[in-house]
Short mmCIF file of C-alpha atoms in Angstrom, two decimals:
data_model
loop_
_atom_site.label_atom_id
_atom_site.label_comp_id
_atom_site.label_asym_id
_atom_site.label_seq_id
_atom_site.Cartn_x
_atom_site.Cartn_y
_atom_site.Cartn_z
CA MET A 1 -3.86 10.48 5.53
CA LEU A 2 -2.45 6.87 5.87
CA VAL A 3 -3.44 4.86 3.01
CA TYR A 4 -2.20 1.13 2.67
CA GLY A 5 -2.67 -2.20 0.85
CA ARG A 6 -0.05 -3.19 -2.02
CA ASN A 7 -2.75 -2.59 -5.46
CA VAL A 8 -3.27 1.02 -3.55
CA ALA A 9 0.55 1.39 -2.91
CA GLU A 10 1.83 0.41 -6.62
CA LYS A 11 -0.77 2.49 -8.46
CA ILE A 12 0.12 5.81 -6.45
CA LEU A 13 3.63 5.10 -6.71
CA SER A 14 3.32 4.43 -10.28
CA ASP A 15 1.55 8.28 -10.67
CA GLU A 16 3.29 11.18 -10.48
CA LYS A 17 0.51 13.38 -9.55
CA LEU A 18 0.03 11.37 -6.78
CA LEU A 19 3.54 10.69 -5.73
CA LYS A 20 3.58 14.66 -4.90
CA LYS A 21 0.85 14.00 -2.56
CA VAL A 22 3.39 11.20 -0.42
CA ARG A 23 4.92 12.24 2.47
CA LYS A 24 6.38 9.47 3.84
CA ILE A 25 6.65 5.79 3.23
CA TYR A 26 6.41 3.05 5.36
CA ILE A 27 7.62 -0.99 4.60
CA GLN A 28 7.65 -3.69 6.89
CA ASP A 29 11.09 -4.82 7.60
CA ASN A 30 10.62 -8.19 5.58
CA PHE A 31 8.68 -7.17 3.07
CA ARG A 32 11.01 -4.53 1.35
CA GLY A 33 12.40 -6.49 -1.32
CA ASN A 34 8.96 -6.51 -2.55
CA PHE A 35 8.37 -2.97 -3.15
CA GLN A 36 11.91 -2.27 -4.70
CA ASN A 37 10.76 -2.13 -7.99
CA SER A 38 7.95 0.06 -7.04
CA LEU A 39 9.78 2.37 -4.93
CA GLY A 40 12.22 2.98 -7.87
CA GLU A 41 13.68 6.70 -8.06
CA ASN A 42 11.41 7.31 -5.26
CA SER A 43 13.68 6.79 -2.74
CA LYS A 44 13.86 10.71 -2.51
CA PHE A 45 10.83 10.22 -0.03
CA SER A 46 11.27 9.65 3.63
CA ILE A 47 11.08 5.58 3.82
CA LYS A 48 10.82 4.16 7.39
CA ILE A 49 11.08 0.42 7.64
CA ALA A 50 9.23 -0.79 10.46
CA GLY A 51 8.33 -3.92 12.68
CA LYS A 52 4.71 -5.91 12.14
CA LYS A 53 4.06 -4.51 15.58
CA GLU A 54 4.42 -1.10 14.33
CA MET A 55 3.00 -2.08 11.04
CA ASP A 56 -0.41 -3.29 11.93
CA HIS A 57 -0.74 -0.74 14.75
CA LEU A 58 -0.75 2.14 12.21
CA ALA A 59 -3.28 -0.10 9.94
CA ASN A 60 -4.92 -2.04 11.96
CA GLY A 61 -3.66 -5.05 10.39
CA VAL A 62 -4.60 -4.59 6.89
CA HIS A 63 -1.48 -3.06 5.14
CA GLN A 64 0.04 -5.71 3.22
CA GLY A 65 3.51 -4.54 4.22
CA ILE A 66 3.35 -1.29 3.05
CA ILE A 67 1.81 2.01 4.22
CA LEU A 68 1.81 5.75 2.33
CA ASP A 69 1.68 8.80 4.43
CA MET A 70 -0.91 10.75 2.49
CA GLU A 71 -2.43 14.45 1.86
CA ASP A 72 -5.81 14.08 2.49
CA TYR A 73 -8.19 13.26 -0.41
CA GLN A 74 -9.53 16.33 -2.00
CA TYR A 75 -12.99 15.77 -3.93
CA THR A 76 -13.91 17.51 -7.05
CA SER A 77 -16.10 20.42 -6.70
CA PHE A 78 -19.42 20.14 -8.41
CA ALA A 79 -19.09 23.37 -10.32
CA THR A 80 -16.00 21.77 -11.96
CA VAL A 81 -17.87 18.20 -12.40
CA LYS A 82 -20.60 20.06 -14.36
CA GLU A 83 -18.01 22.06 -16.60
CA LYS A 84 -17.24 18.73 -17.95
CA ASP A 85 -20.85 18.34 -19.72
CA PRO A 86 -21.39 14.70 -17.59
CA SER A 87 -24.60 12.58 -19.13
CA PHE A 88 -24.40 9.97 -16.07
CA PHE A 89 -24.00 10.92 -12.48
CA VAL A 90 -24.05 8.37 -9.75
CA ILE A 91 -25.38 9.86 -6.00
CA LEU A 92 -25.05 8.44 -3.13
CA ASP A 93 -27.96 9.68 -0.68
CA HIS A 94 -25.88 9.53 2.70
CA LEU A 95 -23.96 6.11 2.56
CA GLU A 96 -22.08 5.18 5.65
CA ASP A 97 -20.09 2.15 4.99
CA PRO A 98 -16.94 2.64 3.87
CA HIS A 99 -16.28 -0.76 2.10
CA ASN A 100 -19.91 0.01 -0.14
CA PHE A 101 -18.35 3.44 -1.13
CA GLY A 102 -15.11 2.36 -2.25
CA ALA A 103 -16.74 -0.87 -3.86
CA ILE A 104 -19.11 1.69 -5.33
CA ILE A 105 -16.28 3.74 -6.56
CA ARG A 106 -14.72 0.76 -8.04
CA THR A 107 -17.88 0.20 -10.11
CA CYS A 108 -18.42 3.26 -11.07
CA TYR A 109 -14.73 3.68 -13.02
CA ALA A 110 -15.06 0.72 -14.41
CA ALA A 111 -18.36 1.38 -16.11
CA GLY A 112 -17.25 4.99 -17.24
CA VAL A 113 -19.70 6.66 -14.82
CA ASP A 114 -18.54 10.70 -15.37
CA ALA A 115 -18.98 11.62 -11.67
CA ILE A 116 -20.21 9.97 -8.25
CA LEU A 117 -21.27 12.71 -5.62
CA VAL A 118 -21.85 13.02 -2.19
CA PRO A 119 -23.46 14.60 0.52
CA LYS A 120 -20.88 16.57 3.04
CA ASP A 121 -22.68 15.24 6.24
CA ARG A 122 -23.76 11.66 7.44
CA GLN A 123 -21.90 10.23 4.42
CA ALA A 124 -18.61 8.04 4.62
CA ARG A 125 -15.75 10.61 3.54
CA VAL A 126 -13.15 9.29 1.46
CA THR A 127 -10.75 7.31 4.04
CA ALA A 128 -7.75 4.50 3.56
CA SER A 129 -10.73 1.59 4.02
CA VAL A 130 -12.41 3.29 1.11
CA ILE A 131 -9.41 3.75 -0.85
CA LYS A 132 -8.53 0.09 -0.35
CA ALA A 133 -12.08 -0.99 -1.10
CA SER A 134 -12.02 1.25 -4.40
CA ALA A 135 -8.26 -0.08 -5.34
CA GLY A 136 -7.24 3.09 -5.90
CA THR A 137 -10.26 4.00 -8.15
CA VAL A 138 -10.82 6.94 -6.17
CA TYR A 139 -8.32 8.99 -7.64
CA ASP A 140 -9.23 8.08 -11.53
CA MET A 141 -12.84 9.55 -10.23
CA ASN A 142 -14.51 12.83 -10.29
CA ILE A 143 -16.48 12.81 -6.64
CA ALA A 144 -18.23 15.91 -5.64
CA GLU A 145 -19.16 17.01 -2.07
CA VAL A 146 -22.11 19.30 -1.84
CA VAL A 147 -23.75 20.81 1.31
CA ASN A 148 -27.25 20.58 0.38
CA LEU A 149 -28.08 17.20 -1.89
CA ASN A 150 -31.30 18.46 -2.90
CA ARG A 151 -30.03 21.68 -4.06
CA ALA A 152 -27.81 19.75 -6.31
CA ILE A 153 -30.68 17.63 -7.68
CA LYS A 154 -32.26 20.56 -8.50
CA GLU A 155 -29.47 22.02 -10.34
CA LEU A 156 -29.16 19.05 -12.16
CA LYS A 157 -32.38 18.81 -13.32
CA GLU A 158 -32.69 22.12 -14.85
CA ASP A 159 -29.58 20.86 -16.75
CA GLY A 160 -31.69 18.12 -18.26
CA PHE A 161 -31.19 14.81 -15.91
CA TRP A 162 -33.64 12.27 -15.66
CA PHE A 163 -33.48 11.13 -11.80
CA VAL A 164 -33.33 6.78 -11.19
CA GLY A 165 -33.77 6.12 -7.56
CA THR A 166 -33.43 2.61 -6.09
CA ASP A 167 -35.99 1.56 -3.89
CA LEU A 168 -37.76 -2.16 -2.58
CA VAL A 169 -41.05 -0.85 -4.32
CA GLY A 170 -41.02 0.45 -7.56
CA GLN A 171 -40.66 -0.36 -11.19
CA ASP A 172 -38.96 -3.29 -12.59
CA TYR A 173 -35.39 -1.74 -13.49
CA ARG A 174 -34.83 -3.99 -16.85
CA THR A 175 -38.07 -1.85 -18.29
CA ILE A 176 -37.01 1.81 -17.46
CA ASP A 177 -35.55 3.95 -20.42
CA TYR A 178 -31.70 4.99 -19.56
CA GLN A 179 -31.38 7.65 -22.60
CA GLY A 180 -29.96 10.97 -22.08
CA LYS A 181 -28.81 11.95 -18.64
CA ILE A 182 -29.30 9.89 -16.13
CA ALA A 183 -28.60 10.83 -12.58
CA LEU A 184 -28.66 7.43 -10.47
CA ILE A 185 -29.43 7.46 -6.96
CA ILE A 186 -28.19 5.26 -4.75
CA GLY A 187 -29.89 5.39 -1.02
CA ASN A 188 -28.64 4.44 2.80
CA GLU A 189 -28.05 0.99 3.65
CA GLY A 190 -30.81 0.94 6.26
CA LYS A 191 -33.26 3.94 5.40
CA GLY A 192 -32.73 4.00 1.66
CA MET A 193 -33.37 7.59 0.07
CA SER A 194 -34.62 10.53 2.16
CA ARG A 195 -38.06 11.50 1.66
CA LEU A 196 -36.98 14.86 -0.47
CA VAL A 197 -34.25 12.86 -2.49
CA LYS A 198 -37.29 10.16 -3.54
CA GLU A 199 -39.53 12.76 -4.55
CA ALA A 200 -37.07 14.31 -6.69
CA CYS A 201 -37.30 10.81 -8.84
CA ASP A 202 -38.60 10.81 -11.98
CA PHE A 203 -38.60 6.60 -11.72
CA ILE A 204 -38.00 4.43 -8.96
CA ALA A 205 -36.43 1.56 -9.80
CA THR A 206 -36.46 -2.18 -7.84
CA ILE A 207 -34.47 -5.09 -8.86
CA PRO A 208 -37.04 -8.21 -8.62
CA MET A 209 -35.43 -11.09 -6.12
CA LYS A 210 -36.51 -14.28 -5.08
CA LYS A 211 -39.47 -14.27 -2.06
CA GLY A 212 -38.14 -14.08 1.10
CA LEU A 213 -35.22 -11.75 0.60
CA ASP A 214 -35.87 -8.28 0.66
CA SER A 215 -32.50 -6.23 0.00
CA LEU A 216 -29.20 -6.72 -2.18
CA ASN A 217 -26.09 -5.16 -0.20
CA ALA A 218 -25.48 -1.53 -1.86
CA SER A 219 -22.68 -2.03 -3.65
CA VAL A 220 -23.94 -5.26 -5.41
CA ALA A 221 -27.35 -3.21 -6.27
CA SER A 222 -25.08 -0.56 -7.42
CA GLY A 223 -23.09 -2.65 -9.86
CA ILE A 224 -26.70 -4.07 -11.41
CA MET A 225 -27.89 -0.84 -11.70
CA ILE A 226 -24.74 0.96 -13.42
CA TYR A 227 -24.39 -1.67 -15.92
CA GLU A 228 -28.11 -1.95 -16.81
CA VAL A 229 -27.39 1.99 -17.65
CA VAL A 230 -24.41 1.36 -19.54
CA ARG A 231 -25.97 -1.56 -21.30
CA ASN A 232 -29.03 0.47 -22.38
CA ARG A 233 -27.12 3.64 -23.44
CA LYS A 234 -24.86 2.11 -26.50
#
């Protein structure tokens, strides 16, 4: 997997655990001096100095002068996440936009969410675009991928979680009690939550908006909801 972007690259190059996943480093010929401090003793890696045309071709022109060839991202198992006694999950119900996914990961990390749960099918996967949008925080978050989202929800209900779904029609999100174990569900950008997932919710939260606007970007809505949960749990 190719990972690119200056902030992400600097984070990876400064983390011993992530460094082990790097296979090769591409640096644009007129950017080498910019990354000399970050590379430091990491010159043991295979480093290729490349022209702008080759770099643009590898990363669709959004590399900021450096590209890392890394092992594919490894999700955390659902069982491992549950063993850590989490109290705040964010569940993504088939999000498709990688930039939304990355932005939500970044917000979850900033807010101290314990883990993110995603379905294996019809869901944006962790790609270079997601990693860049998350500013590299994808490597700091527990993200569990499950085959059957509804079964995972049932297991969490048995563990005492309350489920708050987000929708255009529901209860004002500011009136919900977020104490205890909370699982916040963010639906698909176009279709919202799937029927069975919505039926499993204990609360359906909505964000009031001015007339004429019927929805917010998924990552923006997620940020509002996540920090409301955090604010109420202090």
